[in-house]
């Protein structure tokens, strides 16, 4: 046997190490569909035993895609290729399909699971033990397959299965704020994934992987362009591109929607007006709808931002939101499309309290919209702040479908450098009680249509997706996309369960990893509230870019863009008085909610400064003064980021080196930014309170002026040549 020289041996060792490193590198592209090898050998063998044969006749594109997914997953996790058969033979079999595609087996699916639900169960077929995945439709089968794969991804037993699930809402939609020039409004993960220039000729693999990821969590709709819409999207040239995307999405049960500009008939059609009651305008939209459906027979419909932040709308022609939405709804109705009409409105007349505007404009139209209109309402009354009370419209329009709008992209939650798991934010809003139909009328129940079965239902998430290798900029931001899908499917699911599933599917089933990381994920949103906007502060970020702290902003384009409009700090105290002695916004809630929040004895600390202006010496529940409490929250918030970093350090070696290192670096950036937020805000508010920062806390590194003068160049998310903040 030839002897290796020392150099040769070294070379071999190096090669071996490079191979290991490679196996351990993971750029995060595969999201939660990693399909990592099941590391528990015994468990893997049991799975292999149970999945020896497969009966999965697949005629349609959707069933073919589901079949491919199943085989990819089993190959990755178990290195298994089940024997493809037509009837049960020796060994255990998995049988997959609709009652129609599985004619030979007299399998049934109950009506109760609807058109998208599925069953996964263990049963005897021809005296042989089998696993059956079935549904009324191909889409249901696909959801069943993804959920079956999840069982293996999370190392569950598949021995005695009896699962059934169905979505609680009809429209589960991602809203992309993507511009046609590929910038993404409030996008922090690179450019738009839609390469409009190369479409329709080039259909990127990314579109397929995007659709797979969505289908795996039950998302069934995608609005591909920005709500600040470009009329061009409705031109034939662009419709061809949209059609190419729709063709990819269809296979995965996803419908495509477009954001439309209300003035499109003028800009594209050369009409003189876009007045929704003008017969020529109505005809233009009806013709446009017919044209779109010729390209895309299952087109979903329109998303509209009208009369808000300078966008045109029916009010530009003296008409109402109902006039505008209903006109578009009539154009889409023959094709079964819907209109998602946004309630995020604020116009040029600055109101005494922007909080109240959407309610004031929409409440009078309750019950006045067509059946295929759904009003898309942001979770809170201002604008996706780290913490907001639920939007009063959720308790105010019992005869109108209301679609929840959450923001996955972290415009106000630290962009893509801060680890913020948003499911607790979603759950907090969804489980809030509107009291509109008595105790227990949660926002979740309202949007599910529990109180009015005739209404269409839905939830939208403003996407956090871009061209970054890992899609979302921060490996943990993927969890927000994932959690959104899970909660749109069933808004009552627990953030902890979802986080654990996501961690197992994305990283590892090792409990010494999953438990501590899940714990800090669940805490992460509260951390960020603490170091940015504790005790009910809101809208105190940098102007326009929304990056970094800007509590001093007082000279923005309009009063309600200023931080000072919202915190109202003065020598007497801090907070926005929205009780009867102030703007009285609380009147927009049910009496029970109003009573709780207007009374200082019952208003939770979390919402305090949303509704009250209080003196700096006001005594808090903790016994501290309001000033000391505020300072305490800022310091606890920043410190919790440090603690999170220390926990993460212990995870080294438990997951791949690439993502471990990336997250470690991001956590350091987050800590620096959290410290800046803390010091800038404490120093600024101190100019009003004139009270000392308790000596137990470290001193800020700089003077207030330093923070006020900080400049940030080319901040992501605003496109164009806007490069600076405050
Ligand atoms: C705000 C964003 C702005 C959006 C707007 C909206 O700052 O870029 O266009 O919401 O939702 O949060 O329309």
XYZ file of C-alpha atoms and ligand atoms in Angstrom:
739
model
C 0.000 0.000 0.000
C 1.457 3.326 -1.039
C 2.378 5.537 1.846
C 1.009 9.081 1.810
C 3.552 11.804 2.318
C 2.915 14.331 5.061
C 1.885 16.999 2.536
C -0.512 14.596 0.867
C -2.025 13.738 4.192
C -2.411 17.402 5.029
C -4.056 17.947 1.681
C -6.521 15.143 2.357
C -7.381 16.555 5.755
C -7.928 19.952 4.188
C -10.145 18.509 1.474
C -12.118 16.574 4.062
C -12.607 19.700 6.159
C -13.692 21.686 3.141
C -16.279 19.002 2.373
C -17.612 19.109 5.934
C -17.762 22.860 5.861
C -19.679 22.773 2.623
C -22.158 20.289 4.020
C -22.542 22.652 6.906
C -22.966 25.843 4.893
C -26.519 26.912 4.358
C -27.534 30.186 2.765
C -31.151 29.862 3.884
C -32.581 29.773 0.359
C -34.622 26.666 1.084
C -36.583 28.419 3.831
C -38.515 25.986 6.031
C -38.514 23.458 3.206
C -34.961 22.352 4.022
C -35.943 18.668 4.194
C -32.851 17.923 6.240
C -31.964 14.299 6.889
C -33.824 12.881 9.912
C -30.897 12.561 12.308
C -32.538 10.068 14.679
C -31.675 6.805 12.885
C -34.263 4.702 14.699
C -37.018 7.150 13.851
C -35.866 7.364 10.244
C -36.100 3.562 9.977
C -39.618 3.564 11.367
C -40.641 6.181 8.799
C -39.097 4.121 5.997
C -41.071 1.075 7.117
C -44.292 3.057 7.025
C -43.711 4.553 3.610
C -42.543 1.638 1.519
C -45.142 1.972 -1.222
C -46.919 4.946 -2.688
C -50.164 5.222 -4.625
C -50.334 8.754 -5.979
C -51.950 8.999 -9.416
C -51.324 12.541 -10.633
C -53.025 13.863 -13.741
C -53.324 17.565 -13.000
C -50.402 19.991 -12.739
C -51.225 20.569 -9.111
C -51.213 16.896 -8.175
C -48.010 16.419 -10.151
C -46.400 19.255 -8.173
C -47.617 17.779 -4.884
C -46.197 14.404 -5.878
C -42.835 15.909 -6.764
C -42.808 17.730 -3.429
C -43.522 14.544 -1.520
C -40.766 12.682 -3.320
C -38.291 15.545 -2.820
C -39.098 15.673 0.874
C -38.839 11.924 1.434
C -35.632 11.724 -0.509
C -34.061 14.582 1.458
C -35.198 13.483 4.902
C -35.100 9.703 4.570
C -33.160 8.961 1.366
C -36.318 7.094 0.453
C -37.962 6.473 -2.876
C -41.220 4.672 -2.116
C -42.241 1.970 -4.576
C -44.788 3.461 -6.976
C -47.749 1.097 -7.143
C -51.388 1.009 -8.213
C -52.715 -1.280 -5.491
C -51.811 -2.166 -1.933
C -49.123 -4.835 -1.831
C -46.772 -6.142 0.792
C -45.408 -3.501 3.098
C -47.105 -0.319 4.179
C -48.501 2.108 1.638
C -49.281 5.788 1.514
C -52.299 6.626 -0.665
C -52.756 10.191 -1.867
C -55.397 11.917 -3.931
C -58.963 13.157 -4.186
C -61.872 10.680 -4.195
C -61.896 11.280 -7.968
C -58.206 10.635 -8.614
C -58.398 7.560 -6.348
C -61.565 6.071 -7.877
C -60.441 2.501 -7.319
C -60.307 2.875 -3.539
C -63.726 4.286 -2.640
C -62.140 6.954 -0.474
C -64.353 9.800 0.683
C -63.678 13.319 1.911
C -66.303 15.083 4.024
C -67.906 18.350 2.900
C -66.956 19.891 6.238
C -63.308 20.317 5.162
C -64.450 22.471 2.240
C -62.541 23.046 -0.947
C -59.114 23.562 0.625
C -59.138 21.309 3.703
C -57.554 17.853 3.919
C -57.564 14.607 5.892
C -54.513 12.585 6.891
C -55.388 9.288 8.494
C -54.261 5.755 9.118
C -56.749 3.167 7.827
C -57.038 -0.373 6.581
C -57.355 -0.622 2.826
C -57.799 -4.145 1.476
C -56.784 -5.387 4.953
C -53.484 -3.529 4.695
C -52.455 -0.711 6.992
C -52.155 2.494 4.981
C -51.752 6.219 5.395
C -54.312 8.178 3.388
C -54.029 11.827 2.438
C -57.199 13.035 0.799
C -59.227 16.167 0.092
C -62.106 17.376 -2.040
C -59.803 19.194 -4.445
C -56.268 19.056 -5.788
C -55.454 22.157 -3.721
C -56.559 20.345 -0.575
C -54.355 17.378 -1.471
C -51.395 19.707 -1.864
C -51.989 21.216 1.563
C -52.309 17.695 2.952
C -48.989 16.677 1.430
C -47.163 19.696 2.854
C -48.644 19.027 6.268
C -47.712 15.381 6.090
C -44.141 16.374 5.258
C -44.223 18.732 8.225
C -44.939 15.759 10.491
C -41.682 14.188 9.403
C -39.788 17.492 9.393
C -40.789 17.966 13.034
C -40.184 14.292 13.912
C -43.789 13.413 14.807
C -45.108 9.887 14.871
C -47.028 8.864 11.753
C -48.188 5.604 13.235
C -51.829 6.338 14.085
C -52.849 9.394 12.159
C -56.212 11.042 12.329
C -55.788 14.653 11.289
C -58.132 16.995 9.548
C -57.766 20.699 8.947
C -59.183 23.464 6.777
C -58.538 27.192 6.400
C -60.685 29.508 8.513
C -60.429 32.305 5.964
C -60.931 32.446 2.226
C -58.345 34.969 1.009
C -54.847 34.483 2.462
C -52.792 36.947 0.535
C -49.287 38.394 0.399
C -49.126 42.035 -0.675
C -45.878 42.905 -2.402
C -45.041 46.598 -2.362
C -42.865 45.992 -5.414
C -42.386 48.641 -8.057
C -42.031 47.903 -11.737
C -38.438 49.219 -11.630
C -37.728 46.451 -9.084
C -37.327 48.700 -6.055
C -39.438 47.549 -3.137
C -41.210 50.149 -1.020
C -40.226 49.391 2.569
C -38.338 46.351 1.333
C -35.173 45.369 3.220
C -34.205 42.158 1.458
C -32.830 43.333 -1.866
C -34.714 44.043 -5.055
C -38.077 42.791 -6.186
C -38.060 39.106 -7.024
C -40.177 39.881 -10.102
C -37.838 40.482 -12.970
C -40.311 42.403 -15.117
C -37.743 43.070 -17.800
C -37.115 39.388 -18.441
C -40.730 38.341 -18.046
C -42.591 36.736 -19.703
C -39.720 35.037 -21.533
C -37.729 33.994 -18.490
C -39.568 32.222 -15.697
C -37.119 32.184 -12.827
C -36.914 29.126 -10.566
C -37.449 31.588 -7.726
C -41.066 32.073 -8.779
C -41.642 28.365 -8.414
C -39.901 28.177 -5.047
C -41.848 31.214 -3.883
C -45.090 29.497 -4.836
C -44.037 26.259 -3.110
C -43.219 28.100 0.094
C -46.563 29.887 0.043
C -48.505 26.718 -0.649
C -46.708 24.959 2.185
C -48.294 27.380 4.670
C -51.622 27.816 2.895
C -51.156 31.242 1.296
C -53.448 31.299 -1.742
C -53.044 34.781 -3.170
C -50.335 37.209 -4.196
C -50.656 40.892 -5.074
C -47.500 41.364 -7.058
C -47.221 45.166 -7.269
C -47.095 48.137 -4.918
C -50.271 49.686 -3.512
C -48.814 52.980 -4.720
C -49.546 51.553 -8.126
C -48.246 52.319 -11.577
C -51.044 52.374 -14.163
C -48.706 50.595 -16.572
C -49.367 47.275 -14.856
C -52.709 47.136 -16.689
C -51.166 47.622 -20.134
C -51.162 44.597 -22.473
C -47.361 44.502 -22.337
C -47.367 44.043 -18.575
C -50.429 41.807 -18.499
C -48.442 39.290 -20.524
C -45.772 39.334 -17.828
C -48.371 39.012 -15.088
C -49.846 36.078 -16.984
C -46.505 34.250 -16.895
C -46.401 34.579 -13.098
C -50.034 33.513 -12.805
C -49.227 30.349 -14.751
C -46.585 29.418 -12.166
C -48.746 30.305 -9.188
C -51.794 28.365 -10.426
C -49.987 25.058 -10.017
C -49.632 25.848 -6.319
C -53.191 27.022 -5.726
C -52.245 30.708 -5.698
C -54.231 33.386 -7.484
C -52.634 36.543 -8.722
C -54.013 40.013 -7.870
C -52.980 43.478 -8.985
C -52.816 46.804 -7.193
C -54.522 49.301 -9.472
C -54.302 53.051 -9.707
C -57.698 54.650 -9.573
C -56.811 57.106 -12.329
C -55.824 54.346 -14.788
C -58.662 55.200 -17.209
C -57.098 58.639 -17.603
C -53.475 57.547 -17.652
C -53.841 54.451 -19.796
C -57.167 54.903 -21.508
C -56.921 58.630 -22.304
C -60.311 59.278 -20.731
C -60.886 62.756 -19.361
C -61.979 61.539 -15.954
C -61.807 58.562 -13.616
C -65.109 59.488 -11.925
C -66.542 56.127 -10.840
C -70.080 57.125 -11.783
C -69.172 58.149 -15.310
C -70.497 55.549 -17.817
C -67.319 55.711 -19.927
C -65.201 55.032 -16.827
C -67.383 52.081 -15.820
C -67.083 50.676 -19.310
C -63.321 51.155 -19.334
C -62.933 49.097 -16.167
C -65.408 46.430 -17.329
C -63.507 46.078 -20.596
C -60.207 45.997 -18.738
C -61.487 43.256 -16.461
C -62.643 41.219 -19.486
C -59.212 41.672 -21.035
C -57.368 40.587 -17.873
C -59.481 37.439 -17.600
C -58.645 36.556 -21.180
C -54.997 36.431 -20.098
C -55.623 34.971 -16.638
C -58.904 33.063 -16.282
C -58.483 32.670 -12.503
C -57.329 36.243 -11.847
C -58.081 37.148 -8.215
C -58.954 40.831 -8.396
C -57.773 44.306 -7.441
C -56.161 45.880 -4.388
C -56.781 49.621 -4.167
C -55.197 52.434 -2.184
C -57.389 55.421 -2.899
C -57.414 58.947 -1.530
C -54.505 58.297 0.744
C -51.034 59.789 0.768
C -51.625 61.552 -2.517
C -53.115 58.615 -4.413
C -56.122 59.392 -6.609
C -59.508 58.003 -5.651
C -63.246 58.531 -5.920
C -63.125 61.500 -3.552
C -61.061 63.321 -6.167
C -64.345 63.394 -8.142
C -66.652 64.157 -5.231
C -67.618 60.468 -4.866
C -67.289 58.096 -1.925
C -65.196 55.053 -1.120
C -68.322 52.952 -1.699
C -68.865 54.483 -5.165
C -65.280 53.696 -6.122
C -65.081 50.197 -4.693
C -68.484 49.151 -6.016
C -67.725 50.315 -9.532
C -64.596 48.146 -9.637
C -66.473 45.287 -7.965
C -69.104 45.394 -10.712
C -66.400 45.130 -13.353
C -64.912 42.042 -11.672
C -68.128 40.329 -10.525
C -68.919 38.509 -13.806
C -65.526 36.817 -13.449
C -65.799 36.160 -9.683
C -62.989 38.564 -8.826
C -62.860 40.626 -5.653
C -61.858 44.159 -4.683
C -59.643 44.628 -1.639
C -60.218 48.285 -0.794
C -57.819 49.711 1.772
C -58.951 51.646 4.803
C -55.493 53.145 5.335
C -56.584 56.650 4.439
C -55.443 60.024 5.448
C -55.880 63.025 3.274
C -54.373 66.446 2.948
C -56.634 68.038 5.523
C -54.717 67.157 8.680
C -57.277 65.979 11.232
C -57.155 66.748 14.968
C -56.203 63.086 15.382
C -55.170 60.864 12.496
C -56.183 57.879 14.625
C -59.834 58.666 13.899
C -59.816 59.179 10.166
C -60.349 55.685 8.770
C -63.257 55.030 11.112
C -64.827 58.380 10.292
C -64.578 57.738 6.568
C -65.649 54.097 6.492
C -68.109 53.513 9.303
C -70.924 55.402 7.492
C -70.657 52.910 4.615
C -71.154 49.752 6.656
C -73.299 47.391 4.583
C -73.046 49.610 1.504
C -70.357 47.696 -0.341
C -70.945 44.979 -2.945
C -70.570 41.363 -1.773
C -67.237 41.021 -3.561
C -65.629 43.999 -1.816
C -63.518 43.424 1.279
C -62.173 46.361 3.275
C -58.512 45.836 4.089
C -57.765 47.328 7.505
C -54.310 47.652 9.083
C -54.053 45.975 12.470
C -53.825 49.318 14.245
C -55.223 52.814 13.667
C -51.979 54.615 12.806
C -49.464 52.597 10.837
C -47.928 49.222 11.745
C -46.178 50.609 14.827
C -44.276 48.208 17.133
C -47.387 48.187 19.297
C -50.823 49.522 18.446
C -54.236 48.924 19.951
C -56.504 47.084 17.510
C -58.076 49.213 14.796
C -61.504 50.476 15.907
C -62.993 49.543 12.519
C -62.814 45.864 13.511
C -65.616 46.511 15.952
C -67.534 48.948 13.835
C -68.606 47.371 10.545
C -70.661 44.232 11.294
C -72.166 44.154 7.794
C -68.950 44.557 5.847
C -66.184 42.026 5.179
C -62.987 43.193 6.885
C -59.606 41.858 5.837
C -56.738 42.068 8.318
C -53.598 43.744 6.984
C -50.386 42.934 8.845
C -46.959 44.146 7.816
C -44.348 41.417 7.594
C -41.641 43.699 6.268
C -40.130 45.403 9.315
C -40.632 49.047 8.380
C -41.038 50.012 12.028
C -39.412 46.958 13.583
C -35.741 47.383 12.757
C -35.726 46.564 9.039
C -33.904 43.301 8.348
C -31.204 43.686 10.973
C -33.422 43.221 14.044
C -34.678 39.826 15.086
C -38.367 40.388 15.713
C -40.735 37.438 15.585
C -44.069 39.008 14.737
C -46.522 36.224 15.601
C -47.030 37.587 19.150
C -47.937 40.951 17.598
C -50.423 39.241 15.266
C -51.905 37.217 18.126
C -52.208 40.251 20.401
C -54.337 42.006 17.801
C -56.315 38.923 16.750
C -57.202 37.996 20.321
C -58.262 41.541 21.291
C -61.896 41.716 22.245
C -63.991 44.197 20.273
C -67.057 43.387 22.476
C -69.223 44.231 19.482
C -71.233 41.027 19.767
C -70.787 40.595 23.506
C -67.795 39.343 25.430
C -65.462 37.181 23.327
C -65.990 39.053 20.042
C -62.323 38.863 19.213
C -60.851 40.485 16.135
C -60.078 36.947 14.900
C -63.752 36.009 15.121
C -64.799 39.197 13.350
C -62.491 38.633 10.404
C -63.370 34.928 10.212
C -66.968 36.021 9.657
C -68.192 34.206 12.788
C -70.827 36.890 13.357
C -71.981 37.182 9.779
C -71.616 34.017 7.733
C -72.489 35.784 4.481
C -69.280 37.789 4.380
C -66.136 36.922 2.465
C -63.066 36.653 4.711
C -59.338 37.193 4.502
C -55.976 38.268 5.821
C -53.162 40.094 4.030
C -49.481 40.375 4.894
C -47.200 43.018 3.389
C -44.408 40.794 2.127
C -40.831 40.900 3.441
C -39.429 39.124 0.398
C -36.654 40.196 -1.957
C -33.751 38.926 -4.001
C -31.470 38.294 -1.003
C -30.236 34.707 -1.019
C -32.269 34.011 2.104
C -35.332 35.841 0.691
C -36.074 38.021 3.743
C -32.759 39.660 4.641
C -32.571 38.166 8.141
C -32.703 34.381 8.555
C -35.277 34.863 11.308
C -37.443 37.186 9.206
C -38.455 34.054 7.295
C -40.374 33.087 10.418
C -42.680 36.070 9.884
C -43.614 34.940 6.383
C -44.151 31.433 7.739
C -46.177 32.566 10.773
C -48.335 34.829 8.640
C -49.353 31.878 6.465
C -50.119 29.715 9.482
C -52.196 32.415 11.160
C -54.050 33.367 7.998
C -55.017 29.693 7.773
C -56.081 29.653 11.413
C -55.806 32.923 13.345
C -56.169 31.186 16.694
C -52.929 29.206 16.433
C -50.333 29.802 19.104
C -47.166 31.782 18.273
C -45.113 29.333 20.355
C -46.251 26.259 18.438
C -45.618 28.018 15.144
C -42.141 29.160 16.240
C -41.185 25.638 17.330
C -42.361 24.134 14.039
C -40.509 26.769 12.060
C -37.272 26.251 13.994
C -37.415 22.497 13.531
C -38.183 22.737 9.829
C -35.634 25.479 9.184
C -32.763 24.540 11.477
C -32.895 21.495 13.719
C -35.040 19.248 15.886
C -32.477 19.330 18.689
C -34.367 20.518 21.754
C -31.304 22.174 23.231
C -31.556 24.479 20.218
C -35.321 24.736 19.765
C -36.285 25.592 23.380
C -33.974 28.504 24.128
C -34.303 29.981 20.651
C -38.084 29.702 20.698
C -38.097 31.507 24.044
C -36.171 34.472 22.781
C -38.215 34.584 19.573
C -41.376 34.883 21.659
C -39.802 37.668 23.691
C -38.248 39.493 20.736
C -41.146 41.756 19.766
C -41.538 42.999 23.337
C -37.800 43.722 23.432
C -38.150 45.921 20.392
C -41.188 47.722 21.780
C -39.104 48.401 24.892
C -36.109 49.918 23.159
C -38.157 51.810 20.547
C -41.627 52.777 21.782
C -42.386 51.608 25.346
C -45.562 52.318 27.334
C -47.642 53.223 24.299
C -45.326 55.665 22.533
C -45.701 55.554 18.764
C -44.469 57.099 15.531
C -41.208 58.504 16.893
C -38.898 57.108 14.211
C -36.776 58.974 11.674
C -38.814 60.934 9.190
C -39.561 59.450 5.750
C -36.977 56.644 5.790
C -38.392 55.487 9.124
C -34.909 54.337 10.113
C -33.599 54.917 13.621
C -34.976 57.115 16.380
C -36.421 60.555 15.624
C -38.538 61.651 18.604
C -37.417 65.230 17.920
C -38.883 65.347 14.393
C -41.117 68.429 14.260
C -40.680 69.857 10.792
C -41.920 67.142 8.429
C -44.129 67.923 5.416
C -47.314 67.812 7.492
C -48.034 67.879 11.235
C -49.082 64.232 11.488
C -45.762 63.075 10.091
C -44.010 64.638 13.072
C -43.027 62.580 16.088
C -43.936 65.519 18.335
C -47.563 65.282 17.103
C -47.743 61.787 18.596
C -45.774 61.897 21.850
C -46.719 65.453 22.851
C -43.913 65.599 25.401
C -43.720 68.863 27.311
C -42.612 69.964 30.737
C -45.923 68.744 32.163
C -45.658 65.198 30.839
C -45.992 62.926 27.818
C -48.602 61.036 25.767
C -51.580 61.639 23.449
C -54.808 62.308 25.292
C -57.454 60.397 23.356
C -60.030 60.385 26.154
C -63.068 62.660 26.348
C -60.903 65.560 27.481
C -58.671 65.061 24.440
C -59.354 63.885 20.874
C -61.944 61.378 22.143
C -60.768 58.700 19.712
C -61.770 56.154 22.350
C -65.358 56.842 21.424
C -64.739 54.737 18.302
C -64.531 51.557 20.405
C -67.293 49.574 22.118
C -68.187 50.994 25.564
C -66.385 48.115 27.325
C -63.114 48.798 25.489
C -63.444 52.548 25.936
C -64.138 52.136 29.650
C -61.084 49.946 30.124
C -58.641 52.168 28.277
C -59.880 55.576 29.432
C -59.623 54.600 33.090
C -56.065 54.826 34.411
C -56.794 52.049 36.885
C -57.561 49.576 34.098
C -55.613 50.838 31.075
C -52.710 48.406 30.582
C -49.232 49.984 30.772
C -48.685 48.837 27.192
C -51.302 51.284 25.880
C -50.884 54.075 28.428
C -49.397 56.819 26.259
C -51.601 55.883 23.309
C -54.520 57.285 25.267
C -53.263 59.485 28.089
C -51.068 62.506 28.613
C -49.525 61.984 32.044
C -47.146 63.862 34.239
C -43.539 62.713 34.484
C -44.076 61.972 38.151
C -47.263 59.936 37.609
C -47.024 56.846 39.808
C -47.011 53.613 37.791
C -48.208 50.185 38.952
C -44.595 49.248 39.590
C -44.306 52.079 42.111
C -41.880 53.966 39.858
C -42.570 57.391 38.432
C -43.557 57.485 34.763
C -40.129 58.906 33.953
C -38.282 56.143 35.784
C -40.547 53.524 34.220
C -39.874 54.849 30.738
C -36.130 54.803 31.325
C -36.396 51.318 32.817
C -38.137 49.992 29.690
C -35.561 51.531 27.362
C -32.711 49.936 29.316
C -34.411 46.560 29.729
C -35.139 46.546 25.999
C -31.560 47.129 24.915
C -30.240 44.722 27.535
C -32.556 41.951 26.345
C -30.869 42.121 22.933
C -27.557 41.507 24.648
C -29.040 38.521 26.502
C -30.436 37.155 23.255
C -26.932 37.379 21.766
C -25.464 35.437 24.681
C -28.035 32.678 24.241
C -27.322 32.590 20.526
C -23.584 32.191 21.176
C -24.371 28.911 22.922
C -25.999 27.627 19.734
C -22.683 27.443 17.910
C -22.246 23.987 16.417
C -25.905 23.095 16.800
C -26.737 24.487 13.369
C -24.762 25.233 10.211
C -21.897 27.678 10.571
C -23.091 30.009 7.832
C -26.439 30.930 9.322
C -25.036 30.844 12.852
C -22.457 33.469 11.959
C -24.857 35.597 9.988
C -27.332 35.758 12.878
C -24.532 36.439 15.365
C -23.387 39.422 13.325
C -26.922 40.709 12.865
C -27.481 40.526 16.617
C -24.493 42.769 17.200
C -25.894 45.291 14.707
C -29.240 45.062 16.474
C -27.602 45.671 19.836
C -25.846 48.779 18.519
C -29.064 50.116 17.022
C -31.108 49.286 20.111
C -28.574 51.168 22.229
C -28.825 54.149 19.905
C -32.612 54.089 20.176
C -32.398 53.889 23.947
C -29.857 56.661 24.435
C -31.380 59.013 21.865
C -34.895 58.678 23.281
C -33.913 58.860 26.939
C -31.778 61.966 26.339
C -34.461 63.623 24.248
C -37.322 63.014 26.677
C -35.079 64.090 29.532
C -35.029 67.594 28.057
C -38.713 67.753 29.072
C -38.787 65.719 32.276
C -35.617 67.322 33.606
C -35.314 64.255 35.814
C -32.140 62.190 36.270
C -31.470 58.787 34.744
C -31.138 56.458 37.767
C -27.487 55.837 38.551
C -27.767 52.053 38.122
C -27.899 52.501 34.345
C -24.840 53.038 32.167
C -24.473 56.577 30.835
C -25.285 57.230 27.170
C -22.190 57.279 25.020
C -22.959 60.635 23.412
C -24.845 63.878 23.898
C -28.339 64.281 22.428
C -27.037 66.517 19.680
C -24.899 63.699 18.359
C -27.963 61.493 17.826
C -29.946 64.320 16.263
C -27.201 64.925 13.753
C -26.689 61.316 12.741
C -27.018 60.923 8.997
C -27.830 57.733 7.180
C -27.148 57.413 3.510
C -29.026 55.275 1.025
C -31.370 53.787 3.574
C -33.137 50.824 1.955
C -36.844 50.715 1.310
C -37.527 54.082 -0.218
C -36.215 53.673 -3.748
C -35.168 56.552 -5.942
C -32.453 58.906 -4.803
C -33.713 59.537 -1.301
C -30.611 59.022 0.691
C -30.887 60.763 3.999
C -32.870 60.833 7.172
C -33.530 63.575 9.724
C -46.789 53.344 5.277
C -45.546 53.329 4.463
C -45.774 53.747 3.047
C -46.939 52.971 2.467
C -48.148 53.175 3.327
C -49.353 52.334 2.904
O -44.595 54.170 5.071
O -44.587 53.535 2.332
O -47.198 53.342 1.159
O -47.869 52.779 4.644
O -49.651 51.391 3.611
O -46.539 52.525 6.376
O -49.989 52.621 1.905
